[in-house]
Amino acid sequence: MTDDIGEMKAFAAVAKAGGFREAARILKASPSGLSEAVRRLERRLGVRLLHRTTRSVLPTEQGQRLLDRALPAFAELEHALKDVASARDQPAGVLRLNVPTNAARLFLPIYLPPFLKKYPGIRVEVTAQTDLVDVLSAGCDAGIRYNDRLEQDMIAVPIGPRRQRFATAASPAYLDAHWRPGHPRDLMKLDCLRGRFSRGNLEIWEYERNNEIYRVEPKGQLIYSAGSGADLGVDAAVNGLGVIYLFEDWLRPFFDRGELEPVLQPWWQWFTGPYLYYPGRQLVPPPLRAFIDFLKGEGPGN
């Protein structure tokens, strides 16, 4: 296929220039090399493409028919190559991201609006889920994960807050009617709202204070789908059905409005914020490269 294209380009250049020497000057090639390329094409096709005389070189009838079809195709190919190359300076196309539900809820709304305004030629498709998937096999360019779940051989770029906490909360009315726990073990005496992951396992609530780590598997009447069903859990907590365990940033608006009250705050455990990760390869797709550069240089907080 590569030889066919090279021979076709040689034939088209000679026909347009009206001779081998002029075509060689334009292409910065040798006349003999162009002549041999055209001969190979003629032998391959089994027809003569050029009338050669000492004064001129003109396409035959079959050669002209080939030119009429080939020249528009070459022009379209050249336009496509220029369009792809220009994407380095003006990125365009689709950026597909696979992210946790909390990322889609908490910080992508901060990053994406200014990014999309800066690059109007880019369209972003976000798949939010709790399952860990191979981003490439899922048809995505990059994913967002926390450092303990990053895949090997991937490049990671920080995104979002660098420190986060899981918070525990309940409505003031629920706590008034029951009691305010002072230690994580006290949660076993309260109704707790737990999330179940898609693989079937329930959330384990983890706390830490003075190097003491305490894990709790509480009980309660309501179990919701972790991630996608978190809003249901929060609504249940606001309506006094029990205690919820979720990202602090997710619950912050409810704290500010007084709808939920922090519980066991000295025990809330810190963890490192998430990363955008993508395969370690040299030719990163232009939309993804633009997003990476945006996060590093112009994203919120920089």
PDB file of N, CA, C and O in Angstrom, residues 83-116:
ATOM      1  N   ASP A  83      -5.281  18.882   9.158  1.00  0.00           N
ATOM      2  CA  ASP A  83      -6.278  19.048  10.219  1.00  0.00           C
ATOM      3  C   ASP A  83      -5.826  18.350  11.498  1.00  0.00           C
ATOM      4  O   ASP A  83      -5.957  18.885  12.599  1.00  0.00           O
ATOM      5  N   VAL A  84      -5.271  17.132  11.343  1.00  0.00           N
ATOM      6  CA  VAL A  84      -4.784  16.398  12.515  1.00  0.00           C
ATOM      7  C   VAL A  84      -3.593  17.121  13.140  1.00  0.00           C
ATOM      8  O   VAL A  84      -3.486  17.249  14.368  1.00  0.00           O
ATOM      9  N   ALA A  85      -2.680  17.614  12.306  1.00  0.00           N
ATOM     10  CA  ALA A  85      -1.507  18.319  12.826  1.00  0.00           C
ATOM     11  C   ALA A  85      -1.896  19.598  13.542  1.00  0.00           C
ATOM     12  O   ALA A  85      -1.305  19.968  14.562  1.00  0.00           O
ATOM     13  N   SER A  86      -2.922  20.293  13.027  1.00  0.00           N
ATOM     14  CA  SER A  86      -3.336  21.552  13.656  1.00  0.00           C
ATOM     15  C   SER A  86      -3.943  21.330  15.023  1.00  0.00           C
ATOM     16  O   SER A  86      -4.023  22.247  15.847  1.00  0.00           O
ATOM     17  N   ALA A  87      -4.396  20.087  15.297  1.00  0.00           N
ATOM     18  CA  ALA A  87      -4.988  19.788  16.605  1.00  0.00           C
ATOM     19  C   ALA A  87      -3.984  19.952  17.728  1.00  0.00           C
ATOM     20  O   ALA A  87      -4.360  20.088  18.894  1.00  0.00           O
ATOM     21  N   ARG A  88      -2.691  19.950  17.387  1.00  0.00           N
ATOM     22  CA  ARG A  88      -1.689  20.180  18.422  1.00  0.00           C
ATOM     23  C   ARG A  88      -1.826  21.578  19.002  1.00  0.00           C
ATOM     24  O   ARG A  88      -1.582  21.817  20.176  1.00  0.00           O
ATOM     25  N   ASP A  89      -2.192  22.545  18.161  1.00  0.00           N
ATOM     26  CA  ASP A  89      -2.329  23.929  18.598  1.00  0.00           C
ATOM     27  C   ASP A  89      -3.772  24.281  18.939  1.00  0.00           C
ATOM     28  O   ASP A  89      -4.017  25.113  19.806  1.00  0.00           O
ATOM     29  N   GLN A  90      -4.716  23.656  18.254  1.00  0.00           N
ATOM     30  CA  GLN A  90      -6.125  23.897  18.506  1.00  0.00           C
ATOM     31  C   GLN A  90      -6.807  22.541  18.698  1.00  0.00           C
ATOM     32  O   GLN A  90      -7.433  22.022  17.773  1.00  0.00           O
ATOM     33  N   PRO A  91      -6.673  21.944  19.873  1.00  0.00           N
ATOM     34  CA  PRO A  91      -7.185  20.582  20.093  1.00  0.00           C
ATOM     35  C   PRO A  91      -8.673  20.485  19.813  1.00  0.00           C
ATOM     36  O   PRO A  91      -9.458  21.386  20.149  1.00  0.00           O
ATOM     37  N   ALA A  92      -9.054  19.395  19.186  1.00  0.00           N
ATOM     38  CA  ALA A  92     -10.454  19.128  18.896  1.00  0.00           C
ATOM     39  C   ALA A  92     -10.675  17.625  18.957  1.00  0.00           C
ATOM     40  O   ALA A  92      -9.748  16.832  18.815  1.00  0.00           O
ATOM     41  N   GLY A  93     -11.922  17.253  19.184  1.00  0.00           N
ATOM     42  CA  GLY A  93     -12.256  15.831  19.247  1.00  0.00           C
ATOM     43  C   GLY A  93     -12.938  15.493  20.549  1.00  0.00           C
ATOM     44  O   GLY A  93     -13.427  16.374  21.271  1.00  0.00           O
ATOM     45  N   VAL A  94     -12.970  14.205  20.860  1.00  0.00           N
ATOM     46  CA  VAL A  94     -13.695  13.705  22.032  1.00  0.00           C
ATOM     47  C   VAL A  94     -12.711  13.237  23.097  1.00  0.00           C
ATOM     48  O   VAL A  94     -11.743  12.539  22.794  1.00  0.00           O
ATOM     49  N   LEU A  95     -12.957  13.645  24.331  1.00  0.00           N
ATOM     50  CA  LEU A  95     -12.202  13.174  25.492  1.00  0.00           C
ATOM     51  C   LEU A  95     -13.144  12.332  26.341  1.00  0.00           C
ATOM     52  O   LEU A  95     -14.144  12.832  26.856  1.00  0.00           O
ATOM     53  N   ARG A  96     -12.821  11.046  26.474  1.00  0.00           N
ATOM     54  CA  ARG A  96     -13.682  10.128  27.235  1.00  0.00           C
ATOM     55  C   ARG A  96     -13.016   9.792  28.565  1.00  0.00           C
ATOM     56  O   ARG A  96     -11.892   9.300  28.599  1.00  0.00           O
ATOM     57  N   LEU A  97     -13.732  10.058  29.656  1.00  0.00           N
ATOM     58  CA  LEU A  97     -13.207   9.857  30.999  1.00  0.00           C
ATOM     59  C   LEU A  97     -14.058   8.853  31.754  1.00  0.00           C
ATOM     60  O   LEU A  97     -15.295   8.893  31.689  1.00  0.00           O
ATOM     61  N   ASN A  98     -13.405   7.949  32.494  1.00  0.00           N
ATOM     62  CA  ASN A  98     -14.081   7.031  33.394  1.00  0.00           C
ATOM     63  C   ASN A  98     -13.746   7.461  34.817  1.00  0.00           C
ATOM     64  O   ASN A  98     -12.571   7.467  35.193  1.00  0.00           O
ATOM     65  N   VAL A  99     -14.744   7.828  35.602  1.00  0.00           N
ATOM     66  CA  VAL A  99     -14.472   8.439  36.905  1.00  0.00           C
ATOM     67  C   VAL A  99     -15.379   7.847  37.979  1.00  0.00           C
ATOM     68  O   VAL A  99     -16.458   7.334  37.690  1.00  0.00           O
ATOM     69  N   PRO A 100     -14.950   7.919  39.245  1.00  0.00           N
ATOM     70  CA  PRO A 100     -15.837   7.533  40.346  1.00  0.00           C
ATOM     71  C   PRO A 100     -17.005   8.514  40.453  1.00  0.00           C
ATOM     72  O   PRO A 100     -16.902   9.673  40.042  1.00  0.00           O
ATOM     73  N   THR A 101     -18.089   8.047  41.021  1.00  0.00           N
ATOM     74  CA  THR A 101     -19.269   8.900  41.153  1.00  0.00           C
ATOM     75  C   THR A 101     -18.967  10.162  41.944  1.00  0.00           C
ATOM     76  O   THR A 101     -19.441  11.249  41.607  1.00  0.00           O
ATOM     77  N   ASN A 102     -18.152  10.035  42.988  1.00  0.00           N
ATOM     78  CA  ASN A 102     -17.868  11.218  43.801  1.00  0.00           C
ATOM     79  C   ASN A 102     -17.077  12.261  43.006  1.00  0.00           C
ATOM     80  O   ASN A 102     -17.251  13.463  43.197  1.00  0.00           O
ATOM     81  N   ALA A 103     -16.208  11.815  42.080  1.00  0.00           N
ATOM     82  CA  ALA A 103     -15.460  12.763  41.256  1.00  0.00           C
ATOM     83  C   ALA A 103     -16.397  13.518  40.329  1.00  0.00           C
ATOM     84  O   ALA A 103     -16.265  14.737  40.135  1.00  0.00           O
ATOM     85  N   ALA A 104     -17.348  12.801  39.728  1.00  0.00           N
ATOM     86  CA  ALA A 104     -18.320  13.454  38.852  1.00  0.00           C
ATOM     87  C   ALA A 104     -19.184  14.441  39.625  1.00  0.00           C
ATOM     88  O   ALA A 104     -19.635  15.452  39.082  1.00  0.00           O
ATOM     89  N   ARG A 105     -19.386  14.163  40.894  1.00  0.00           N
ATOM     90  CA  ARG A 105     -20.244  15.018  41.714  1.00  0.00           C
ATOM     91  C   ARG A 105     -19.484  16.186  42.331  1.00  0.00           C
ATOM     92  O   ARG A 105     -19.989  17.316  42.366  1.00  0.00           O
ATOM     93  N   LEU A 106     -18.256  15.949  42.793  1.00  0.00           N
ATOM     94  CA  LEU A 106     -17.604  16.926  43.659  1.00  0.00           C
ATOM     95  C   LEU A 106     -16.660  17.885  42.957  1.00  0.00           C
ATOM     96  O   LEU A 106     -16.657  19.074  43.278  1.00  0.00           O
ATOM     97  N   PHE A 107     -15.823  17.407  42.025  1.00  0.00           N
ATOM     98  CA  PHE A 107     -14.849  18.352  41.493  1.00  0.00           C
ATOM     99  C   PHE A 107     -14.778  18.459  39.975  1.00  0.00           C
ATOM    100  O   PHE A 107     -14.264  19.445  39.466  1.00  0.00           O
ATOM    101  N   LEU A 108     -15.306  17.498  39.208  1.00  0.00           N
ATOM    102  CA  LEU A 108     -15.359  17.713  37.762  1.00  0.00           C
ATOM    103  C   LEU A 108     -16.199  18.938  37.405  1.00  0.00           C
ATOM    104  O   LEU A 108     -15.867  19.651  36.449  1.00  0.00           O
ATOM    105  N   PRO A 109     -17.291  19.227  38.139  1.00  0.00           N
ATOM    106  CA  PRO A 109     -18.031  20.464  37.825  1.00  0.00           C
ATOM    107  C   PRO A 109     -17.202  21.730  38.025  1.00  0.00           C
ATOM    108  O   PRO A 109     -17.554  22.784  37.495  1.00  0.00           O
ATOM    109  N   ILE A 110     -16.107  21.646  38.778  1.00  0.00           N
ATOM    110  CA  ILE A 110     -15.227  22.801  38.955  1.00  0.00           C
ATOM    111  C   ILE A 110     -14.259  22.924  37.781  1.00  0.00           C
ATOM    112  O   ILE A 110     -13.977  24.021  37.296  1.00  0.00           O
ATOM    113  N   TYR A 111     -13.780  21.790  37.286  1.00  0.00           N
ATOM    114  CA  TYR A 111     -12.752  21.800  36.250  1.00  0.00           C
ATOM    115  C   TYR A 111     -13.317  21.900  34.829  1.00  0.00           C
ATOM    116  O   TYR A 111     -12.739  22.569  33.967  1.00  0.00           O
ATOM    117  N   LEU A 112     -14.403  21.193  34.561  1.00  0.00           N
ATOM    118  CA  LEU A 112     -14.848  21.082  33.175  1.00  0.00           C
ATOM    119  C   LEU A 112     -15.366  22.382  32.557  1.00  0.00           C
ATOM    120  O   LEU A 112     -15.043  22.670  31.394  1.00  0.00           O
ATOM    121  N   PRO A 113     -16.178  23.201  33.255  1.00  0.00           N
ATOM    122  CA  PRO A 113     -16.661  24.425  32.592  1.00  0.00           C
ATOM    123  C   PRO A 113     -15.550  25.329  32.059  1.00  0.00           C
ATOM    124  O   PRO A 113     -15.595  25.715  30.873  1.00  0.00           O
ATOM    125  N   PRO A 114     -14.515  25.676  32.856  1.00  0.00           N
ATOM    126  CA  PRO A 114     -13.467  26.523  32.283  1.00  0.00           C
ATOM    127  C   PRO A 114     -12.661  25.811  31.198  1.00  0.00           C
ATOM    128  O   PRO A 114     -12.206  26.450  30.242  1.00  0.00           O
ATOM    129  N   PHE A 115     -12.494  24.489  31.317  1.00  0.00           N
ATOM    130  CA  PHE A 115     -11.758  23.749  30.287  1.00  0.00           C
ATOM    131  C   PHE A 115     -12.510  23.769  28.959  1.00  0.00           C
ATOM    132  O   PHE A 115     -11.928  24.029  27.898  1.00  0.00           O
ATOM    133  N   LEU A 116     -13.816  23.521  28.992  1.00  0.00           N
ATOM    134  CA  LEU A 116     -14.607  23.493  27.765  1.00  0.00           C
ATOM    135  C   LEU A 116     -14.732  24.881  27.141  1.00  0.00           C
ATOM    136  O   LEU A 116     -14.813  25.008  25.913  1.00  0.00           O
TER     137      LEU A 116
END
